[in-house]
C-alpha atoms as an extended CHARMM CRD file, in Angstrom:
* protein
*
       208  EXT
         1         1  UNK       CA              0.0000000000        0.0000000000        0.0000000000  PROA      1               0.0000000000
         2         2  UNK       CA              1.2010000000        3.3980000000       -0.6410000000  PROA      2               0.0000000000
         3         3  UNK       CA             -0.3420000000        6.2090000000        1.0790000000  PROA      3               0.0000000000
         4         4  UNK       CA              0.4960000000        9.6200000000        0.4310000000  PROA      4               0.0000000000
         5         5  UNK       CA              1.6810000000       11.5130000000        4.2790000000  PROA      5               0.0000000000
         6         6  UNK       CA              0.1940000000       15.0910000000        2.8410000000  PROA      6               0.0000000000
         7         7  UNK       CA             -1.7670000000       16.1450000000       -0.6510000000  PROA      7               0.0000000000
         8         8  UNK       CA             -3.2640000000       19.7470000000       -1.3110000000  PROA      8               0.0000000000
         9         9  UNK       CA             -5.9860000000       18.4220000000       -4.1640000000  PROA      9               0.0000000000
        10        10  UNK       CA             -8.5600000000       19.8000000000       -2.1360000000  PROA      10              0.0000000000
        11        11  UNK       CA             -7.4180000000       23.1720000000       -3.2730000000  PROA      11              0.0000000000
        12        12  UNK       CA             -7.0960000000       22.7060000000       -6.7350000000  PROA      12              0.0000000000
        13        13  UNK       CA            -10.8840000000       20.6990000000       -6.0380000000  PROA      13              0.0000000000
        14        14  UNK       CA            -12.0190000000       23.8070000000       -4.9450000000  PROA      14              0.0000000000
        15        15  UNK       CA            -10.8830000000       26.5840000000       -7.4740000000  PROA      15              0.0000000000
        16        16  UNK       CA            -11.9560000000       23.9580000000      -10.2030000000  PROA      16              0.0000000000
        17        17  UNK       CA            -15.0180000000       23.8920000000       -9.0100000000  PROA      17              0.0000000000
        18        18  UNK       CA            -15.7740000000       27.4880000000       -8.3510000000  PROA      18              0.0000000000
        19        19  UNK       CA            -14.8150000000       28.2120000000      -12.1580000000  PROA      19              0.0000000000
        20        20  UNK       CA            -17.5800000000       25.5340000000      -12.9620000000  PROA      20              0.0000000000
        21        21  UNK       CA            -15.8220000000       21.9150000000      -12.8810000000  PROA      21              0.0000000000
        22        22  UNK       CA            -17.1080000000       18.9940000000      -11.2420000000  PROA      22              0.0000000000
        23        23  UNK       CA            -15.9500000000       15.7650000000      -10.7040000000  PROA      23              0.0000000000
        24        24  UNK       CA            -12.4770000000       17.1560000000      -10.5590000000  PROA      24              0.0000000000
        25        25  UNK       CA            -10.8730000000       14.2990000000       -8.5140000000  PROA      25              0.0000000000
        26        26  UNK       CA            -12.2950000000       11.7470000000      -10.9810000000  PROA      26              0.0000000000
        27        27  UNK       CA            -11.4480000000       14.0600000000      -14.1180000000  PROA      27              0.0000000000
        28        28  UNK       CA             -8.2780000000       15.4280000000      -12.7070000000  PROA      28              0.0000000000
        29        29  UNK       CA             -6.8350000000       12.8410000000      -10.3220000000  PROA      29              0.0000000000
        30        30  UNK       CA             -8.1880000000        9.3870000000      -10.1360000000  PROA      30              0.0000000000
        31        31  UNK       CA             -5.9890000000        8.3540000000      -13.1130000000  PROA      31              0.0000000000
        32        32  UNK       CA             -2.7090000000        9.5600000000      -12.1980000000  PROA      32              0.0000000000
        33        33  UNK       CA             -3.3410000000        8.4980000000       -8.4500000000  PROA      33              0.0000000000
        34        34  UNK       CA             -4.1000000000        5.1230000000      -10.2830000000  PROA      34              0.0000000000
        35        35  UNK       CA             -0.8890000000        5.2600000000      -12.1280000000  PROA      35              0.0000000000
        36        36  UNK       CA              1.3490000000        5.8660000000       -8.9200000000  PROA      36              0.0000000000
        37        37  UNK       CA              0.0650000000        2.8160000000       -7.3980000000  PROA      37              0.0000000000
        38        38  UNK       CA             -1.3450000000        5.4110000000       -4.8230000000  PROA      38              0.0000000000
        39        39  UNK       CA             -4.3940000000        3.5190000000       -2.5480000000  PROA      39              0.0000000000
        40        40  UNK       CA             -5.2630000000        6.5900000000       -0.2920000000  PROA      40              0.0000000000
        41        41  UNK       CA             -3.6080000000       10.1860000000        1.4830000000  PROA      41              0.0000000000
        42        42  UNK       CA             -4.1510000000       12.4710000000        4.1850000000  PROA      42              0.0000000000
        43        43  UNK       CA             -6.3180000000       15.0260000000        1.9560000000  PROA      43              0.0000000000
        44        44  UNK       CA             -5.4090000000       18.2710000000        3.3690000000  PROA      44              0.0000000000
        45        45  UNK       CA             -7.5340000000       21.6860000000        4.2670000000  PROA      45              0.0000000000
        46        46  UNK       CA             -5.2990000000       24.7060000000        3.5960000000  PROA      46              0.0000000000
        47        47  UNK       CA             -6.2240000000       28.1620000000        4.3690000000  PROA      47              0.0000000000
        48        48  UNK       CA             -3.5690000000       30.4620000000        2.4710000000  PROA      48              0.0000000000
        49        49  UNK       CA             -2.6270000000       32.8590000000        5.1920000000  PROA      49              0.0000000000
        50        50  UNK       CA             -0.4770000000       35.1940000000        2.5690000000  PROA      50              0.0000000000
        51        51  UNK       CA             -2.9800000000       35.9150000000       -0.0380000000  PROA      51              0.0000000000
        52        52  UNK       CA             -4.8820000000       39.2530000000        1.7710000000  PROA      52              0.0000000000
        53        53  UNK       CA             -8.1770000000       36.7890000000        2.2720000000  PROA      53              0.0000000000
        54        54  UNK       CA             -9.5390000000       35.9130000000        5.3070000000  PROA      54              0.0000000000
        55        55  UNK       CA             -8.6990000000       32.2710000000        6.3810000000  PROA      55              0.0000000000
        56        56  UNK       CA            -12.3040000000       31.6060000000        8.0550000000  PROA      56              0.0000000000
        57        57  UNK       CA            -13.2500000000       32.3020000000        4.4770000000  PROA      57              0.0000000000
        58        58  UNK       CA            -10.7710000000       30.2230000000        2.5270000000  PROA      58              0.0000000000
        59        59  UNK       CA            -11.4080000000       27.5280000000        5.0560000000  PROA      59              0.0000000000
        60        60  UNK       CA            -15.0930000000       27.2990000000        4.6590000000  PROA      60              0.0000000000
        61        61  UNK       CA            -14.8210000000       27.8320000000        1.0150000000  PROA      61              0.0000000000
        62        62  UNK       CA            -13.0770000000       24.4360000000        0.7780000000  PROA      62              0.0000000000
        63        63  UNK       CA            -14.6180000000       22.8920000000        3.2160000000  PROA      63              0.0000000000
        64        64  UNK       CA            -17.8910000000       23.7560000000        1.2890000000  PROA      64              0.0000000000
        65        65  UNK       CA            -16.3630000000       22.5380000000       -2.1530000000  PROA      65              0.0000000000
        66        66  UNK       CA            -15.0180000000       19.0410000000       -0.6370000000  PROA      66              0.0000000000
        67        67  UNK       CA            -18.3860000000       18.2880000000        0.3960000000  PROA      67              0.0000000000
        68        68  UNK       CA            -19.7040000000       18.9660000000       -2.5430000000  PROA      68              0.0000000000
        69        69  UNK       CA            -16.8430000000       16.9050000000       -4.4050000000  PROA      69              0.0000000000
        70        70  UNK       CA            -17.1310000000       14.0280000000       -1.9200000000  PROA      70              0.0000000000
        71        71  UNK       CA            -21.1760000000       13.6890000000       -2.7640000000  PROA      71              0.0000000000
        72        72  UNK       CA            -20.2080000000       13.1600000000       -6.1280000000  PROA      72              0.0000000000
        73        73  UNK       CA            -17.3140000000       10.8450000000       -6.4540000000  PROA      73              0.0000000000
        74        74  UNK       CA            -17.2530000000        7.3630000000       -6.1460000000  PROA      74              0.0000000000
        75        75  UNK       CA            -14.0930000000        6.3350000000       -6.6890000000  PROA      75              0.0000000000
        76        76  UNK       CA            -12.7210000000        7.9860000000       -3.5440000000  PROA      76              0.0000000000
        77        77  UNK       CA            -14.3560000000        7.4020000000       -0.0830000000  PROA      77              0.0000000000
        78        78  UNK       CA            -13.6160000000        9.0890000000        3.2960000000  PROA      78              0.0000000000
        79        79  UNK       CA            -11.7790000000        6.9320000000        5.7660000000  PROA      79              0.0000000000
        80        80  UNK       CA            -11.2460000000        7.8340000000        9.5010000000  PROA      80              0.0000000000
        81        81  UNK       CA             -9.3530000000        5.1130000000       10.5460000000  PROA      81              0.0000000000
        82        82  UNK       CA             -6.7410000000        1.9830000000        9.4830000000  PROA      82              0.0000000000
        83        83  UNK       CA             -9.5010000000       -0.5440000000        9.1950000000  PROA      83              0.0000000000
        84        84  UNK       CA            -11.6770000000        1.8930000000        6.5690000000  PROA      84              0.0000000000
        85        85  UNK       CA             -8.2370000000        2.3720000000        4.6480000000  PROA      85              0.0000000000
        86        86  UNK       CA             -8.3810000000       -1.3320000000        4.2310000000  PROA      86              0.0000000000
        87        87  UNK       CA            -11.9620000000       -1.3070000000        3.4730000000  PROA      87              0.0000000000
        88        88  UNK       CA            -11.4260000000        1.2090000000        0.5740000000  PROA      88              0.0000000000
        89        89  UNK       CA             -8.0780000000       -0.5090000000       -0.6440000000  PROA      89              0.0000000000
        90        90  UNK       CA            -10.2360000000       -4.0240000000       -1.1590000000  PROA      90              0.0000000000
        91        91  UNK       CA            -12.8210000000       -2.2630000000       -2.8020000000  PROA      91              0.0000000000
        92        92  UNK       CA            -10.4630000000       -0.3580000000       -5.4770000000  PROA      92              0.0000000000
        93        93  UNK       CA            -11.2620000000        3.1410000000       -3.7130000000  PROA      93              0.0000000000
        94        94  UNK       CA             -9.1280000000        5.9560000000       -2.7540000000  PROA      94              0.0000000000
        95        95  UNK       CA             -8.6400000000        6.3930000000        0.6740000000  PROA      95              0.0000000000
        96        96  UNK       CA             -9.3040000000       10.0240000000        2.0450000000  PROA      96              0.0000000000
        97        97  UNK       CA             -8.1430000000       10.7920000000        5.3440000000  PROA      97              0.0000000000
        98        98  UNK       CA             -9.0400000000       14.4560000000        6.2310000000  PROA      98              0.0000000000
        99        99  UNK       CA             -6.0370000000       16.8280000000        7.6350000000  PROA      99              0.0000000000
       100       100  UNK       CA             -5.9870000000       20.4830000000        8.2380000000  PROA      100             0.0000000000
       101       101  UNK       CA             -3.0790000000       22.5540000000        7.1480000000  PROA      101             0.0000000000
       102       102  UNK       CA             -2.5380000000       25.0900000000        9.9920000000  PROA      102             0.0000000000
       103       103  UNK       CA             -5.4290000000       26.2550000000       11.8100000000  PROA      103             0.0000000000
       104       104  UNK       CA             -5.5030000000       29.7130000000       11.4180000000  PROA      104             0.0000000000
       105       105  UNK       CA             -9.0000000000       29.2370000000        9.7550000000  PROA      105             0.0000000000
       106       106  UNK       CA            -10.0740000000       28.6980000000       13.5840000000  PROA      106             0.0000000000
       107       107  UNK       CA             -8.9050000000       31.8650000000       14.1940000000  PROA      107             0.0000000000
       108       108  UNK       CA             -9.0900000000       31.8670000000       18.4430000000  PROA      108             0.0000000000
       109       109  UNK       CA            -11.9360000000       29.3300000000       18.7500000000  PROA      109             0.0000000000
       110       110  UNK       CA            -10.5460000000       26.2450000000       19.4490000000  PROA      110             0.0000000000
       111       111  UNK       CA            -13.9120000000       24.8460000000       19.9070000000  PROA      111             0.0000000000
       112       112  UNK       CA            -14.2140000000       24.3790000000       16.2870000000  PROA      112             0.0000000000
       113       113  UNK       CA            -12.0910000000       21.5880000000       16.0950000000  PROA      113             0.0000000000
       114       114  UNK       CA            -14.8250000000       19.7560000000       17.1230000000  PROA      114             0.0000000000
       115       115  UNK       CA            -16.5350000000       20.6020000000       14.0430000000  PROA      115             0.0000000000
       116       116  UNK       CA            -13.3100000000       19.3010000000       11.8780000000  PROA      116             0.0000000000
       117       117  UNK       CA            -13.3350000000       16.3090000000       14.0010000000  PROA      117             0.0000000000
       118       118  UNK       CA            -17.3910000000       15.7690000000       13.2330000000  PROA      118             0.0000000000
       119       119  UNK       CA            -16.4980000000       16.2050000000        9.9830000000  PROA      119             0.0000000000
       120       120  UNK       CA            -13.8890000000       13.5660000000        9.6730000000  PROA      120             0.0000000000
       121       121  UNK       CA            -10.4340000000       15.1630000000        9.9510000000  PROA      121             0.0000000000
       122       122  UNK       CA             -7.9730000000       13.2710000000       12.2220000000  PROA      122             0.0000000000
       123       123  UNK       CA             -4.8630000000       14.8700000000       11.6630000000  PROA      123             0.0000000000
       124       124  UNK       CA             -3.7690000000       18.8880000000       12.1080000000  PROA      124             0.0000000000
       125       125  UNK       CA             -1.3560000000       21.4310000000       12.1830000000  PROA      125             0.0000000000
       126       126  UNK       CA             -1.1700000000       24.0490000000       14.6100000000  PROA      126             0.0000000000
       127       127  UNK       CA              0.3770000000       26.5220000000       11.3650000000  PROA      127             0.0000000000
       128       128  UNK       CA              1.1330000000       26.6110000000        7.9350000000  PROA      128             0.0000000000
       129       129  UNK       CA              3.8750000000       29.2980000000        7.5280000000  PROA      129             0.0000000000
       130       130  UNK       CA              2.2860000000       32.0770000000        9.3920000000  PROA      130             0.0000000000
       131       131  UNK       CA              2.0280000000       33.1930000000       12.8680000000  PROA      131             0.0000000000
       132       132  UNK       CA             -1.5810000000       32.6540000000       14.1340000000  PROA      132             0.0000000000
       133       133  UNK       CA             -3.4120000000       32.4480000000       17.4170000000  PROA      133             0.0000000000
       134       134  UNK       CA             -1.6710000000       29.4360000000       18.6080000000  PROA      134             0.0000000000
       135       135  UNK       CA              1.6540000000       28.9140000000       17.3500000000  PROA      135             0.0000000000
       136       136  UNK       CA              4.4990000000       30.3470000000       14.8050000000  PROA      136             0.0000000000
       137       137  UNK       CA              5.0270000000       29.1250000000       11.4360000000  PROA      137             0.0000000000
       138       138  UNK       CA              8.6090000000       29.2020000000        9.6990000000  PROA      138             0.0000000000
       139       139  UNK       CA              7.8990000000       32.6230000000        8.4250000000  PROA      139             0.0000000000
       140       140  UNK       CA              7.5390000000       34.1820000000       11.8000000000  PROA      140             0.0000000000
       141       141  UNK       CA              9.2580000000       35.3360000000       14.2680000000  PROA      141             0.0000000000
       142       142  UNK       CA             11.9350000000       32.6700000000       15.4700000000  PROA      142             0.0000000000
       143       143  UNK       CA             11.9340000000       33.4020000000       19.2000000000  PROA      143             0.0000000000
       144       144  UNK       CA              8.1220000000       33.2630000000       19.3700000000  PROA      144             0.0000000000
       145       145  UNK       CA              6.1990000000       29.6200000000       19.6250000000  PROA      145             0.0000000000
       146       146  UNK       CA              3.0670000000       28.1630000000       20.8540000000  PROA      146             0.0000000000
       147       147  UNK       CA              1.1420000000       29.7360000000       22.7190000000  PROA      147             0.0000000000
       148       148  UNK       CA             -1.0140000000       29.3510000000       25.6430000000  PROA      148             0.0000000000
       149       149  UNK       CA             -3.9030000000       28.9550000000       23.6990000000  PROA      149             0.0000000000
       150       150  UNK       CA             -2.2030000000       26.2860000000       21.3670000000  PROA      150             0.0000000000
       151       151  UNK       CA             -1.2030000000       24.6970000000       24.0840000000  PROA      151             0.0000000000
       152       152  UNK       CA             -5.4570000000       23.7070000000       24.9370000000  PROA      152             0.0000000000
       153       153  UNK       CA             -5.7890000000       23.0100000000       21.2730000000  PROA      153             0.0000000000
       154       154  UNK       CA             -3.1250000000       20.1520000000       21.3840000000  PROA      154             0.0000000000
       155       155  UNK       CA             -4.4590000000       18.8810000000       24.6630000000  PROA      155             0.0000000000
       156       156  UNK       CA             -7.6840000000       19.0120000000       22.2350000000  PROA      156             0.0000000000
       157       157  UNK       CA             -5.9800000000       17.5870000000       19.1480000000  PROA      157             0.0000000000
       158       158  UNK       CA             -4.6770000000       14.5030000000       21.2360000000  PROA      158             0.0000000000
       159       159  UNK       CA             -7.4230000000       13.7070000000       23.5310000000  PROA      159             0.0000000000
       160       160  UNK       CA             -9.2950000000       13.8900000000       20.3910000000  PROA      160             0.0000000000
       161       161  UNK       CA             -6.8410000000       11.0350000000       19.2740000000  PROA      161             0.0000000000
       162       162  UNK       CA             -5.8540000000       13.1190000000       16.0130000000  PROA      162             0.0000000000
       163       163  UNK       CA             -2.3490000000       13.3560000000       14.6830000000  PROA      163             0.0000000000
       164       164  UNK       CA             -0.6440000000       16.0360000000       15.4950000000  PROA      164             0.0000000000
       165       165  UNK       CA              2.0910000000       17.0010000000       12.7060000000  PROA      165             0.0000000000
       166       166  UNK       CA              4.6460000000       19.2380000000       13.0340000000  PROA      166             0.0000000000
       167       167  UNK       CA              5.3640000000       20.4280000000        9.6730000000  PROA      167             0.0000000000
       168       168  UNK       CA              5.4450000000       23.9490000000        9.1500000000  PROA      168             0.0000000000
       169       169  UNK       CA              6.5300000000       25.1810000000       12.4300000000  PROA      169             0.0000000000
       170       170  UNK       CA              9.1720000000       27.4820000000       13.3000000000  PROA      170             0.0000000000
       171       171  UNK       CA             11.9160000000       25.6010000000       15.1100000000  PROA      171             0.0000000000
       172       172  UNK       CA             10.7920000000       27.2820000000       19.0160000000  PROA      172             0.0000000000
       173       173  UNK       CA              6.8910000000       26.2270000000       18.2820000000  PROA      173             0.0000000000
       174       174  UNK       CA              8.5930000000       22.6590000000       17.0900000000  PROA      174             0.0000000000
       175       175  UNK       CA             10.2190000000       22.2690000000       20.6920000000  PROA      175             0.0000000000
       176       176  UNK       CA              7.2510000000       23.4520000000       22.5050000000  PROA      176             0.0000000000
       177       177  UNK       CA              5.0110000000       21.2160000000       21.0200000000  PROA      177             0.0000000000
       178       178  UNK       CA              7.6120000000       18.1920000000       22.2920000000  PROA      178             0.0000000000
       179       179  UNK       CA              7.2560000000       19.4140000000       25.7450000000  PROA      179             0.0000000000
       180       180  UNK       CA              3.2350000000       19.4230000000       25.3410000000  PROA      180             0.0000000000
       181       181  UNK       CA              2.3880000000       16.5340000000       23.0470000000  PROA      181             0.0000000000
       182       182  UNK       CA              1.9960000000       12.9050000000       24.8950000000  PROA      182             0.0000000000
       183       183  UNK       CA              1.2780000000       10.5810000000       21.8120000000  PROA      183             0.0000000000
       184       184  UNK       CA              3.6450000000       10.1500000000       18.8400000000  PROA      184             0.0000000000
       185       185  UNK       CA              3.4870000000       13.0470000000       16.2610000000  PROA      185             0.0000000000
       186       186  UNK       CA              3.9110000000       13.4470000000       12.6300000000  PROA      186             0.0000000000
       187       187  UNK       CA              6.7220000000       15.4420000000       10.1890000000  PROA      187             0.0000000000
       188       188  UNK       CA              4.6150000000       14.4720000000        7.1710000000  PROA      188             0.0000000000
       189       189  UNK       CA              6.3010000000       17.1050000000        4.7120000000  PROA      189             0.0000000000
       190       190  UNK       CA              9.7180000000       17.9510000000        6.5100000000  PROA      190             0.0000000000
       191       191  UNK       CA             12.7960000000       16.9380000000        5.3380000000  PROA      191             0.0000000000
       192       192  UNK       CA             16.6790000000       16.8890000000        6.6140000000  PROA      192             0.0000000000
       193       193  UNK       CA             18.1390000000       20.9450000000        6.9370000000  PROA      193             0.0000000000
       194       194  UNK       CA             21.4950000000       18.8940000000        6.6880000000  PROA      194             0.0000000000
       195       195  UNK       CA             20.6040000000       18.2040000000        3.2330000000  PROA      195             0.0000000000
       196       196  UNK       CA             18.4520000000       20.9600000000        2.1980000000  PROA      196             0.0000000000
       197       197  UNK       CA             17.8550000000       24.1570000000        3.3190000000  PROA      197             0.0000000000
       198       198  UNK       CA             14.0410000000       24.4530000000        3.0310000000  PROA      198             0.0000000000
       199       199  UNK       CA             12.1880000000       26.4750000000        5.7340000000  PROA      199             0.0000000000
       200       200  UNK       CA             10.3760000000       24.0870000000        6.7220000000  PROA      200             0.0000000000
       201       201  UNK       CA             13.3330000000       21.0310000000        6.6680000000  PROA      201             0.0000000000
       202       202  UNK       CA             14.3360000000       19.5920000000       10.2840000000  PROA      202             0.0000000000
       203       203  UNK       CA             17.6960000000       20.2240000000       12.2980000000  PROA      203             0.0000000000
       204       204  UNK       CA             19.4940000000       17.2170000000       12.9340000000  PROA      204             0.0000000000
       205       205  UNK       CA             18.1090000000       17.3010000000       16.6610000000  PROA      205             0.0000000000
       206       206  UNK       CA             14.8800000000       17.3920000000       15.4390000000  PROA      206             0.0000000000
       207       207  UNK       CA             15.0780000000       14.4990000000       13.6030000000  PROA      207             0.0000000000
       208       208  UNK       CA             16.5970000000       13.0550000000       16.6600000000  PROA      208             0.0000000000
């Protein structure tokens, strides 16, 4: 099985369909997916932080154009757990498991990850690049981290029994998420800094 740690179709989903497209992950995706030998992801929900919108809007806007997308398709199901990845795998489906990219769509109400939760994500990022209510992407400031309000939505993110990935943060939010998480977590798009210098790559003591 191959299962992809972090995809951003959703996005393209929803500016495909807001110019008129449906069925874009059956049009646009299933084949290649099918090509790659790829049997599911985690299916990510990004709110760009750097393009002057709000991201309660951009947010909702996807959220609003997955479902749509979702009620249409057959040849990708939501999963929410290893047993429905297996499920969709025997049946020739594409797993979807829902993440969030960054949080910032939250804004301060960490209530609302409830709401993600109800609707089926199980994995989130406290940050994309950007600093936000609860932590400090890599394009913030470096001494800055999580703060006390992340702090309740991890508690929330774990008891919850979501993943918690760390990709994204600045190096200071990394760290204090170690000292708060108490489950494993998740680098699903970092790399090695030692190798290449991408923002969002991991020291050598991260990795550690």
């Amino acid at each position: 099985m191959i299962f992809d740690g972090h995809t951003d179709i959703f996005s393209d989903v929803r500016y495909k369909r807001e110019a008129g497209e449906t069925q874009v992950l059956k049009n646009r995706h299933l084949e290649r997916l099918q090509q790659g030998g790829i049997t599911g992801g985690c299916f990510v929900i990004w709110a760009d932080t750097f393009n002057g919108l709000d991201p309660k809007d951009e947010m909702n806007a996807i959220i609003k154009h997955m479902k749509d997308e979702v009620a249409e398709t057959e040849d990708f199901v939501l999963v929410h757990n290893t047993a429905e990845i297996l499920k969709a795998k025997e049946d020739g489906k594409i797993a979807m498991l829902l993440g969030l990219e960054g949080l910032a769509g939250i804004g301060e109400d960490i209530d609302r990850i409830h709401e993600l939760y109800d609707l089926g994500c199980r994995h989130a990022m406290l940050t994309w690049n950007e600093e936000n209510a609860l932590a400090t992407g890599v394009k913030g400031t470096p001494e800055r981290g999580v703060t006390e309000l992340g702090r309740k939505a991890i508690r929330l993110i774990q008891d919850k029994k979501m993943i918690m990935d760390v990709s994204h943060l600045n190096e200071k939010s990394f760290w204090d998420v170690m000292d708060a998480t108490t489950a494993p977590i998740l680098a699903s798009h970092s790399n090695a800094k030692a190798l290449a210098g991408a923002a969002r790559n991991l020291t050598d003591d991260q990795l550690m």
